[in-house]
Structures are given as structure tokens and as C-alpha cells.
PDB file of C-alpha atoms in Angstrom:
ATOM      1  CA  MET A   1       0.049   0.044  -0.013  1.00 73.00           C
ATOM      2  CA  LEU A   2       2.889   2.355   0.850  1.00 78.00           C
ATOM      3  CA  VAL A   3       4.571   1.615  -2.601  1.00 80.00           C
ATOM      4  CA  ILE A   4       1.331   2.563  -4.316  1.00 73.00           C
ATOM      5  CA  LEU A   5       1.004   5.902  -2.446  1.00 75.00           C
ATOM      6  CA  LEU A   6       4.659   6.732  -3.098  1.00 76.00           C
ATOM      7  CA  TRP A   7       4.132   6.092  -6.847  1.00 73.00           C
ATOM      8  CA  LEU A   8       1.063   8.129  -7.114  1.00 68.00           C
ATOM      9  CA  SER A   9       2.469  10.961  -5.283  1.00 72.00           C
ATOM     10  CA  ILE A  10       6.003  11.084  -6.955  1.00 74.00           C
ATOM     11  CA  MET A  11       5.315   9.905 -10.592  1.00 71.00           C
ATOM     12  CA  SER A  12       1.671  11.092 -10.932  1.00 68.00           C
ATOM     13  CA  SER A  13       2.163  14.388  -9.329  1.00 73.00           C
ATOM     14  CA  ILE A  14       5.599  15.752  -9.005  1.00 78.00           C
ATOM     15  CA  VAL A  15       7.139  14.392 -12.246  1.00 75.00           C
ATOM     16  CA  GLN A  16       4.014  15.258 -14.156  1.00 75.00           C
ATOM     17  CA  PHE A  17       3.764  18.852 -12.947  1.00 79.00           C
ATOM     18  CA  ALA A  18       7.589  19.394 -13.355  1.00 83.00           C
ATOM     19  CA  SER A  19       7.375  18.225 -16.967  1.00 80.00           C
ATOM     20  CA  TRP A  20       4.157  20.223 -17.440  1.00 80.00           C
ATOM     21  CA  TYR A  21       5.712  23.595 -16.292  1.00 85.00           C
ATOM     22  CA  TYR A  22       9.005  22.904 -18.179  1.00 86.00           C
ATOM     23  CA  LEU A  23       7.010  22.358 -21.380  1.00 84.00           C
ATOM     24  CA  LEU A  24       4.910  25.574 -20.847  1.00 85.00           C
ATOM     25  CA  GLN A  25       8.202  27.458 -20.436  1.00 89.00           C
ATOM     26  CA  LYS A  26       9.848  26.096 -23.642  1.00 86.00           C
ATOM     27  CA  GLY A  27       6.846  25.846 -25.944  1.00 82.00           C
ATOM     28  CA  ASP A  28       3.861  27.762 -27.072  1.00 84.00           C
ATOM     29  CA  PRO A  29       1.309  27.671 -24.052  1.00 83.00           C
ATOM     30  CA  GLY A  30      -1.712  27.399 -26.371  1.00 81.00           C
ATOM     31  CA  LYS A  31      -0.396  24.456 -28.133  1.00 78.00           C
ATOM     32  CA  THR A  32       0.928  22.862 -25.040  1.00 80.00           C
ATOM     33  CA  SER A  33      -2.356  23.295 -23.133  1.00 79.00           C
ATOM     34  CA  ALA A  34      -4.190  21.437 -25.783  1.00 76.00           C
ATOM     35  CA  PHE A  35      -2.448  18.259 -24.920  1.00 75.00           C
ATOM     36  CA  LEU A  36      -3.877  18.406 -21.392  1.00 76.00           C
ATOM     37  CA  PHE A  37      -7.066  17.064 -22.917  1.00 75.00           C
ATOM     38  CA  LEU A  38      -5.435  13.909 -24.129  1.00 74.00           C
ATOM     39  CA  ALA A  39      -4.995  12.724 -20.518  1.00 76.00           C
ATOM     40  CA  PRO A  40      -8.214  10.759 -20.373  1.00 78.00           C
ATOM     41  CA  PHE A  41      -7.530   9.317 -23.810  1.00 77.00           C
ATOM     42  CA  PHE A  42      -4.163   7.921 -22.662  1.00 79.00           C
ATOM     43  CA  GLY A  43      -5.716   6.870 -19.446  1.00 79.00           C
ATOM     44  CA  VAL A  44      -8.024   4.602 -21.258  1.00 81.00           C
ATOM     45  CA  LEU A  45      -5.439   3.570 -23.789  1.00 81.00           C
ATOM     46  CA  SER A  46      -3.237   2.269 -21.101  1.00 80.00           C
ATOM     47  CA  GLY A  47      -5.868   0.654 -19.076  1.00 81.00           C
ATOM     48  CA  TRP A  48      -6.701  -1.189 -22.281  1.00 84.00           C
ATOM     49  CA  ALA A  49      -3.097  -2.110 -23.020  1.00 84.00           C
ATOM     50  CA  LEU A  50      -1.860  -2.938 -19.478  1.00 80.00           C
ATOM     51  CA  LEU A  51      -4.981  -4.072 -17.670  1.00 81.00           C
ATOM     52  CA  ASP A  52      -6.837  -5.801 -20.434  1.00 83.00           C
ATOM     53  CA  GLU A  53      -9.858  -3.486 -19.954  1.00 82.00           C
ATOM     54  CA  THR A  54     -12.587  -3.716 -22.793  1.00 86.00           C
ATOM     55  CA  LEU A  55     -13.117  -0.692 -24.940  1.00 84.00           C
ATOM     56  CA  SER A  56     -16.795  -0.138 -25.577  1.00 88.00           C
ATOM     57  CA  PHE A  57     -18.166   1.755 -28.710  1.00 92.00           C
ATOM     58  CA  SER A  58     -18.940   4.826 -26.704  1.00 89.00           C
ATOM     59  CA  ILE A  59     -15.346   5.092 -25.279  1.00 84.00           C
ATOM     60  CA  VAL A  60     -13.858   4.622 -28.841  1.00 84.00           C
ATOM     61  CA  VAL A  61     -16.057   7.441 -30.215  1.00 89.00           C
ATOM     62  CA  GLY A  62     -15.254   9.611 -27.217  1.00 84.00           C
ATOM     63  CA  GLY A  63     -11.579   9.033 -27.839  1.00 79.00           C
ATOM     64  CA  LEU A  64     -12.065  10.075 -31.538  1.00 85.00           C
ATOM     65  CA  PHE A  65     -14.038  13.169 -30.489  1.00 86.00           C
ATOM     66  CA  ILE A  66     -11.110  14.198 -28.086  1.00 77.00           C
ATOM     67  CA  ILE A  67      -8.530  13.666 -30.908  1.00 77.00           C
ATOM     68  CA  SER A  68     -10.589  15.480 -33.410  1.00 85.00           C
ATOM     69  CA  GLY A  69     -11.102  18.381 -31.104  1.00 77.00           C
ATOM     70  CA  ILE A  70      -7.466  18.863 -30.545  1.00 69.00           C
TER      71      ILE A  70
END
């Protein structure tokens, strides 16, 4: 349980926000912030690839809407 908590606090928070602020400083904020909307898409994609979750039709359509919106 402690390992999971450390992983979530270090990798998901600290590394993610440090990378985010670095990219905001180096790149165009408008283009960089558009990639924030890809987080749910990659969450579903990694759940499918790593945890063998099933992809329903509505999830696939939602992912296509996200990608087409960006």
C-alpha cells in the first residue's frame, strides 16, 4: 500500500507537474495546453493495454472526439 502511495505521489504528481511547467516555459502555451485534454484518452488506452480492460463503442467514439477536437 505504501509503494502505491509513493508511486502516485511522486510519478503522477511531482514528475507530471514538473514536466508540464517545463513544457509551458519552452513551448507555445496554447499548443501545450491542448495536450492536457489527451490525459483521459491515454488513461483509457493504457488501461486497455496494461490491464486488459474492454473498449466499448462509446469509449472509442469519445476518444475520436477528443483527438478530432485537438
